[in-house]
Amino acid sequence: DGTVEVQKILSCVYRTGQGFGASVVTLQEAPPTPRIAHQVAAFVGPAAGVAPIAGLSGTITLAGGVDLNAPSVNEATVGDVSIGVGVVNIDLAKPTMTAGGTTRTHVGGNYTINATGVSGEANATNSAGSDAVPISINLVEVSEVTTEVRTTHETEAFVSRDADFTLNGGGIELDAVSRNEATLDGVDLGVSLVGIGTLKPVVETAGATRAFVEEGGNLRAGSLSLEAASANDATLDSVN
């Protein structure tokens, strides 16, 4: 912020070598934001959302089986967010922790596989959390104090769109397993002579866990097993 007030504060710090607390300052947003958006995939055929190329085919021949595993562990954590301000206007104080991204295993395309079976598992563990968010403010106008802790990860196991897939020798087993945990241990709000428009802690386990066959596909195999299993926990311990 290039305001005159901030320039004066920074000038004092430069001359004295001391730290400082904000004073007579306007902040539009103060958002510590750890975020995960990683993608993990194990598959046969085109990538997820990509149609097979016409006329392109493949054959895989094995003495045993095909094993596809896509494990991922995703953690977005802020240990401690401390906001201490005086005589300050804050439009938005918003610590945000999000564990997103995708974990997938899938088969598709124009493939013939000669094997004892095809086994695939997309296994994701996602956690987002903060130990504590102490916010101490005096003589401050705050339009919104929002702490958001979310898991938005997608875990999928599927036979892809327009597949022409043949397995000679066994069955296909595809599993999507996810564990999602969003935890906010505490929001401690100590305020004095403060106007707060909104205080909104948000703890959410969103995203999706899916096992499916997309439309338009042709699948030939001894058997087909699809399983989607998810355990979700959203916890807010206290708001003071």
XYZ file of C-alpha atoms in Angstrom:
240
model
C 0.000 0.000 0.000
C 1.608 3.252 -1.111
C -0.326 5.577 1.189
C 1.476 8.385 2.988
C 0.751 6.776 6.354
C 2.445 3.527 5.386
C 5.419 5.387 3.931
C 5.858 7.182 7.247
C 5.726 3.916 9.204
C 8.261 2.218 6.940
C 10.506 5.265 7.163
C 10.493 5.021 10.962
C 11.337 1.305 10.817
C 14.221 1.960 8.466
C 15.670 4.628 10.764
C 15.271 2.762 14.054
C 15.631 -0.856 12.929
C 12.606 -1.820 15.048
C 9.510 -3.835 14.280
C 6.115 -2.180 14.210
C 2.400 -2.791 14.569
C -0.006 -1.441 11.975
C -1.418 2.008 12.784
C -3.747 4.282 10.759
C -3.572 1.822 7.857
C -6.162 0.512 5.417
C -5.882 -3.171 4.430
C -7.999 -4.530 1.633
C -7.258 -8.175 2.431
C -5.023 -10.160 4.810
C -5.162 -13.757 3.578
C -2.600 -16.475 4.517
C -3.619 -19.130 1.979
C -2.086 -22.634 1.873
C -3.649 -24.490 -1.055
C -3.117 -27.889 -2.723
C -4.181 -28.494 -6.330
C -2.051 -31.530 -7.213
C -3.155 -34.192 -9.716
C -2.254 -37.890 -9.386
C -3.333 -40.488 -11.954
C -2.667 -44.101 -12.989
C -4.438 -45.240 -16.149
C -4.505 -47.155 -19.417
C -5.723 -45.201 -22.447
C -6.206 -41.457 -22.925
C -6.029 -39.006 -20.038
C -9.196 -38.144 -18.132
C -11.574 -36.034 -20.213
C -9.708 -36.787 -23.476
C -11.479 -38.725 -26.223
C -9.715 -41.713 -27.839
C -7.936 -40.996 -31.121
C -9.787 -42.630 -34.001
C -7.906 -45.523 -35.558
C -5.378 -45.736 -32.712
C -5.340 -48.997 -30.744
C -3.092 -50.952 -28.428
C -2.526 -54.443 -27.028
C -1.051 -55.418 -23.668
C -0.162 -59.058 -23.009
C 1.001 -60.159 -19.561
C 1.540 -63.425 -17.738
C -0.083 -61.880 -14.648
C -2.410 -58.987 -14.033
C -2.445 -55.218 -14.574
C -2.224 -53.267 -11.325
C -2.889 -49.498 -11.373
C -2.397 -47.546 -8.158
C -2.660 -43.785 -7.634
C -2.033 -42.938 -3.956
C -1.894 -39.338 -2.756
C -1.572 -37.612 0.621
C -2.481 -33.917 0.627
C -2.216 -31.606 3.628
C -2.820 -27.856 3.754
C -2.131 -26.494 7.246
C -1.532 -23.194 8.959
C -0.117 -23.723 12.448
C -1.028 -20.299 13.829
C -2.500 -17.185 12.234
C -2.147 -14.111 14.439
C -3.646 -10.795 13.381
C -2.935 -7.925 15.786
C -3.933 -4.457 14.613
C -4.882 -1.033 15.979
C -6.739 1.919 14.404
C -7.045 0.004 11.121
C -9.719 -0.501 8.480
C -9.769 -4.082 7.190
C -12.033 -5.070 4.346
C -11.359 -8.787 4.670
C -9.313 -10.912 7.087
C -9.440 -14.353 5.503
C -7.079 -17.211 6.387
C -7.960 -19.957 3.893
C -6.742 -23.567 3.877
C -7.760 -25.781 0.944
C -6.710 -29.346 0.071
C -7.877 -29.818 -3.505
C -6.648 -31.532 -6.657
C -7.540 -34.956 -8.067
C -6.547 -38.611 -7.674
C -7.678 -40.939 -10.468
C -7.282 -44.414 -11.872
C -9.054 -45.366 -15.091
C -8.998 -47.549 -18.182
C -10.188 -46.667 -21.657
C -9.228 -46.105 -25.254
C -9.134 -48.849 -27.887
C -7.210 -51.484 -25.944
C -7.051 -55.263 -25.846
C -5.421 -56.638 -22.699
C -4.447 -60.251 -22.342
C -3.928 -60.708 -18.601
C -5.355 -62.400 -15.531
C -7.143 -59.201 -14.534
C -7.034 -55.417 -14.195
C -6.980 -53.879 -10.732
C -6.923 -50.143 -10.065
C -7.160 -48.046 -6.914
C -7.248 -44.282 -6.465
C -6.485 -43.699 -2.791
C -6.428 -40.157 -1.406
C -5.924 -38.800 2.114
C -6.738 -35.099 2.358
C -6.492 -32.848 5.395
C -6.860 -29.118 5.813
C -6.620 -27.387 9.148
C -5.318 -24.763 11.491
C -4.259 -25.117 15.106
C -5.478 -21.667 16.097
C -6.506 -18.352 14.586
C -6.166 -15.679 17.288
C -7.372 -12.279 16.077
C -6.838 -9.340 18.412
C -8.055 -5.986 17.157
C -8.611 -2.573 18.732
C -10.321 0.575 17.383
C -10.828 -1.221 14.073
C -13.555 -1.362 11.459
C -13.659 -4.882 9.997
C -16.141 -5.687 7.269
C -15.578 -9.462 7.403
C -13.527 -11.997 9.383
C -13.688 -15.329 7.571
C -11.625 -18.420 8.331
C -12.129 -21.144 5.732
C -10.922 -24.741 6.058
C -11.939 -26.970 3.149
C -11.162 -30.247 1.428
C -12.256 -30.158 -2.222
C -10.326 -33.163 -3.549
C -11.858 -35.429 -6.200
C -11.105 -39.164 -6.150
C -12.263 -41.217 -9.139
C -12.022 -44.740 -10.566
C -13.728 -45.273 -13.921
C -13.961 -46.697 -17.409
C -13.563 -43.672 -19.640
C -15.892 -42.229 -22.252
C -16.100 -43.985 -25.662
C -13.810 -46.787 -24.503
C -13.478 -49.910 -26.640
C -11.824 -52.095 -24.023
C -11.360 -55.846 -24.007
C -9.870 -57.920 -21.191
C -9.193 -61.554 -22.054
C -8.577 -63.625 -18.960
C -10.288 -62.091 -15.945
C -12.227 -59.244 -14.423
C -11.806 -55.497 -13.905
C -11.836 -54.064 -10.395
C -11.664 -50.287 -9.867
C -11.828 -48.660 -6.422
C -11.957 -45.002 -5.346
C -11.130 -44.493 -1.650
C -10.808 -41.125 0.087
C -10.391 -39.834 3.628
C -11.144 -36.137 4.050
C -10.656 -34.139 7.227
C -11.183 -30.412 7.748
C -10.335 -29.162 11.237
C -10.263 -25.752 12.853
C -9.143 -26.083 16.459
C -10.171 -22.585 17.496
C -11.015 -19.036 16.476
C -10.167 -16.641 19.293
C -11.503 -13.193 18.577
C -10.468 -10.546 21.102
C -11.934 -7.187 20.125
C -12.234 -3.741 21.670
C -14.211 -0.837 20.198
C -14.525 -2.736 16.923
C -17.233 -2.851 14.284
C -17.432 -6.284 12.653
C -19.781 -6.840 9.780
C -19.423 -10.621 9.520
C -17.686 -13.334 11.589
C -17.800 -16.513 9.515
C -15.669 -19.573 10.287
C -16.231 -22.188 7.560
C -15.173 -25.844 7.944
C -16.181 -28.073 5.040
C -15.361 -31.466 3.516
C -16.458 -31.129 -0.090
C -15.099 -32.680 -3.298
C -16.219 -36.056 -4.656
C -15.437 -39.792 -4.553
C -16.670 -41.676 -7.606
C -16.507 -45.086 -9.308
C -18.314 -45.251 -12.646
C -18.479 -46.196 -16.320
C -18.774 -43.220 -18.655
C -21.296 -43.359 -21.455
C -20.523 -44.484 -25.001
C -18.082 -47.224 -23.995
C -17.807 -50.881 -25.009
C -16.307 -53.151 -22.350
C -15.661 -56.896 -22.609
C -14.346 -58.717 -19.547
C -15.089 -61.633 -17.250
C -16.487 -59.275 -14.600
C -16.593 -55.634 -13.535
C -16.384 -54.357 -9.937
C -16.610 -50.658 -9.013
C -16.410 -49.291 -5.485
C -16.398 -45.748 -4.101
C -15.766 -45.327 -0.370
C -15.292 -42.064 1.511
C -14.834 -41.027 5.158
C -15.359 -37.309 5.865
C -14.915 -35.296 9.052
C -15.421 -31.541 9.474
C -14.649 -30.193 12.970
C -14.755 -26.727 14.547
C -13.722 -26.927 18.183
C -14.485 -23.431 19.445
C -15.196 -19.818 18.525
C -14.463 -17.307 21.294
